[in-house]
Backbone as JSON, one array per atom type, in Angstrom:
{
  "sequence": "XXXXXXXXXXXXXXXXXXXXXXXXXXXXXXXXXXXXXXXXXXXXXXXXXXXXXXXXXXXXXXXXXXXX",
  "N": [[-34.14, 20.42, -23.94], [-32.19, 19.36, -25.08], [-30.13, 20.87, -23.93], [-30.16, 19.46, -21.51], [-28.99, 17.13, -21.91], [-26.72, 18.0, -22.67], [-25.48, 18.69, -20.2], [-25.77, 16.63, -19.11], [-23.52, 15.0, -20.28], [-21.18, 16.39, -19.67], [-20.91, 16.04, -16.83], [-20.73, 13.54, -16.48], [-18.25, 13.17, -17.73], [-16.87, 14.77, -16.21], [-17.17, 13.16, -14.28], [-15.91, 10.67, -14.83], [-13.03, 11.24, -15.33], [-12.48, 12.12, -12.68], [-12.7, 9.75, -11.17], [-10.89, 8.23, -12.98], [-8.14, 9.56, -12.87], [-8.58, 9.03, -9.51], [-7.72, 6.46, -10.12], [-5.53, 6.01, -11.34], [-3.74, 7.49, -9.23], [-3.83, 6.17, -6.93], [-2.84, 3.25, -8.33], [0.22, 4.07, -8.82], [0.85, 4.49, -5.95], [0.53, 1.77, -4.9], [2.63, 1.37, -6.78], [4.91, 2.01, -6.09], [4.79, 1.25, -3.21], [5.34, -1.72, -3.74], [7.59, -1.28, -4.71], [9.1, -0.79, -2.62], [8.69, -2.89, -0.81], [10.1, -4.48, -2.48], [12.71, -4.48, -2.04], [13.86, -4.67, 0.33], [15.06, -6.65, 2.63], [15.77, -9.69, 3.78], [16.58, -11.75, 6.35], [17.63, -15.01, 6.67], [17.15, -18.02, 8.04], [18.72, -21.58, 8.57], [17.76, -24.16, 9.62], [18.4, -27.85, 11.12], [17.15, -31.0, 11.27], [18.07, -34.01, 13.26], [16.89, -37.18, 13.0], [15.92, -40.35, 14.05], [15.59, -43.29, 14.37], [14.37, -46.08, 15.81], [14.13, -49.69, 15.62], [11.8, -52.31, 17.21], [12.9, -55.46, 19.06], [12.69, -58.28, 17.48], [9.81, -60.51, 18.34], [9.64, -63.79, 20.04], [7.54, -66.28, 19.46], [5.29, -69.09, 20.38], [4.03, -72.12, 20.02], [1.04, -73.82, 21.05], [1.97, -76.56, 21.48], [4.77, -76.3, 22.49], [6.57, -75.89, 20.9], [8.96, -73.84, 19.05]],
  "CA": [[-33.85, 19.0, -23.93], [-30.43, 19.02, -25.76], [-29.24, 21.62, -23.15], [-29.79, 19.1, -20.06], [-28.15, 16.24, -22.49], [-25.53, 18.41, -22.66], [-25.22, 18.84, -19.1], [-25.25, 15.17, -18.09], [-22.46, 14.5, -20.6], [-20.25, 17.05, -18.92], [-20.68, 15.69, -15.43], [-20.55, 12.19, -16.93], [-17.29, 12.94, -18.35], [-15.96, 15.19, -14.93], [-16.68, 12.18, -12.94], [-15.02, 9.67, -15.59], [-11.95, 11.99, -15.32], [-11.69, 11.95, -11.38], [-12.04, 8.22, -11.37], [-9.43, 8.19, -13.5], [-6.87, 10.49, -11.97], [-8.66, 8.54, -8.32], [-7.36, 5.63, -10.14], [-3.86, 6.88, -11.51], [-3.06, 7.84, -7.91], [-3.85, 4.25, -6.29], [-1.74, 2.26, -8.95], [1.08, 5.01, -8.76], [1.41, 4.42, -5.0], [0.55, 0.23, -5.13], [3.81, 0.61, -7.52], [5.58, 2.42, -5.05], [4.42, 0.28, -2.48], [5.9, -2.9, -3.95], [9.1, -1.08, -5.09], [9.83, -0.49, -1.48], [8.71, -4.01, -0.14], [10.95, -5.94, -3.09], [13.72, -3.94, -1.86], [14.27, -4.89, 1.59], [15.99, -8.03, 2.87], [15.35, -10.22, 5.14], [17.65, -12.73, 6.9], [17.43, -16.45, 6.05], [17.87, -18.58, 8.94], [18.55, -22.59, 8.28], [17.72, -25.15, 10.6], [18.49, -29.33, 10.77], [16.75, -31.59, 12.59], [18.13, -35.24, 13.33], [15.75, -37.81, 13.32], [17.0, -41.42, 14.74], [14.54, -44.33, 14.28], [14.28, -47.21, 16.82], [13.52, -51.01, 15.63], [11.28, -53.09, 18.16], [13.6, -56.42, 18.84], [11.47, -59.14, 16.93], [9.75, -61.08, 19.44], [9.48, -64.9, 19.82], [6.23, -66.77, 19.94], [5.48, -70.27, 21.28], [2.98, -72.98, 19.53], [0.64, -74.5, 22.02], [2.38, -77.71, 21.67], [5.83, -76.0, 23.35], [7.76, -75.73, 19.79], [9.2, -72.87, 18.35]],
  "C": [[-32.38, 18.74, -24.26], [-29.5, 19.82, -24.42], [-28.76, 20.57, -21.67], [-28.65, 17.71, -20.72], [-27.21, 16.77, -22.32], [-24.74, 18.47, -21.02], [-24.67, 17.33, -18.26], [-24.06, 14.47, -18.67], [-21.22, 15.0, -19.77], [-20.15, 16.35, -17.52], [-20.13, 13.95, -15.87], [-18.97, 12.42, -17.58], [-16.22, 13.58, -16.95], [-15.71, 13.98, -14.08], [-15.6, 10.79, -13.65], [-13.4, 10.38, -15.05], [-11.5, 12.2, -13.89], [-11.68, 10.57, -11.1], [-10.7, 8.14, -12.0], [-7.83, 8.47, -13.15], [-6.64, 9.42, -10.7], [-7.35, 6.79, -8.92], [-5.94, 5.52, -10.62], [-3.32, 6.61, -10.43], [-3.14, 6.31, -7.48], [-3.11, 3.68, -6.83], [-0.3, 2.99, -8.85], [1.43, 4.48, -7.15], [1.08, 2.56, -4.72], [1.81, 0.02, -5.59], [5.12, 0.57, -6.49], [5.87, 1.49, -3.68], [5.39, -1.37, -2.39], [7.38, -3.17, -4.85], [9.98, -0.95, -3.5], [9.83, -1.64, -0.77], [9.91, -4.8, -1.01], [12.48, -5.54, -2.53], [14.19, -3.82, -0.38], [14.85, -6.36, 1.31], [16.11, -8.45, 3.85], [16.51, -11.49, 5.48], [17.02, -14.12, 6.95], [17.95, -17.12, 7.36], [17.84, -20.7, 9.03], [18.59, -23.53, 9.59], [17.93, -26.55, 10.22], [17.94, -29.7, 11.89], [16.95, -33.04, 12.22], [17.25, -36.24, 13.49], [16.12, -39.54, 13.53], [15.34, -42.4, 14.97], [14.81, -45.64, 15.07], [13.46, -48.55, 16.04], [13.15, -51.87, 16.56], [12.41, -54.58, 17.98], [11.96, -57.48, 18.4], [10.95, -60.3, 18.0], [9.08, -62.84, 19.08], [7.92, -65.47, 20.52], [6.5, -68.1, 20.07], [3.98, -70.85, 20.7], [2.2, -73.49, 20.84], [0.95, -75.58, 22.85], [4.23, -77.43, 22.51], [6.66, -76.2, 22.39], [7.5, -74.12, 19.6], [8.51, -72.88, 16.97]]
}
């Protein structure tokens, strides 16, 4: 009984220990990753755009009775 306890700690601790490493490696190249993206440079390009607004002329209305 103690011997298979013993057994499942060992594997329980091999597989902790390649997670670990698995997970080492992944953040190790994520760092890498986002040491090589901050380090480029990209070209900025600015644009304007005019914009020019039109007022309708105000238009005259007419009473029934033929006054302004």
């Amino acid at each position: 009984m103690e011997e298979k306890a013993r057994e499942r700690r060992r594997i329980f601790i091999q597989n902790e220990k390649a997670r670990f490493e698995k997970f080492a490696k992944e953040r190790a190249e994520r760092q890498t990753t986002t040491a090589q993206t901050t380090t480029t440079t990209t070209a900025s390009t600015t644009t304007s755009t005019a914009t020019t607004t039109t007022t309708p002329a105000p238009t005259t209305t007419t009473s029934q009775n033929g006054k302004k």
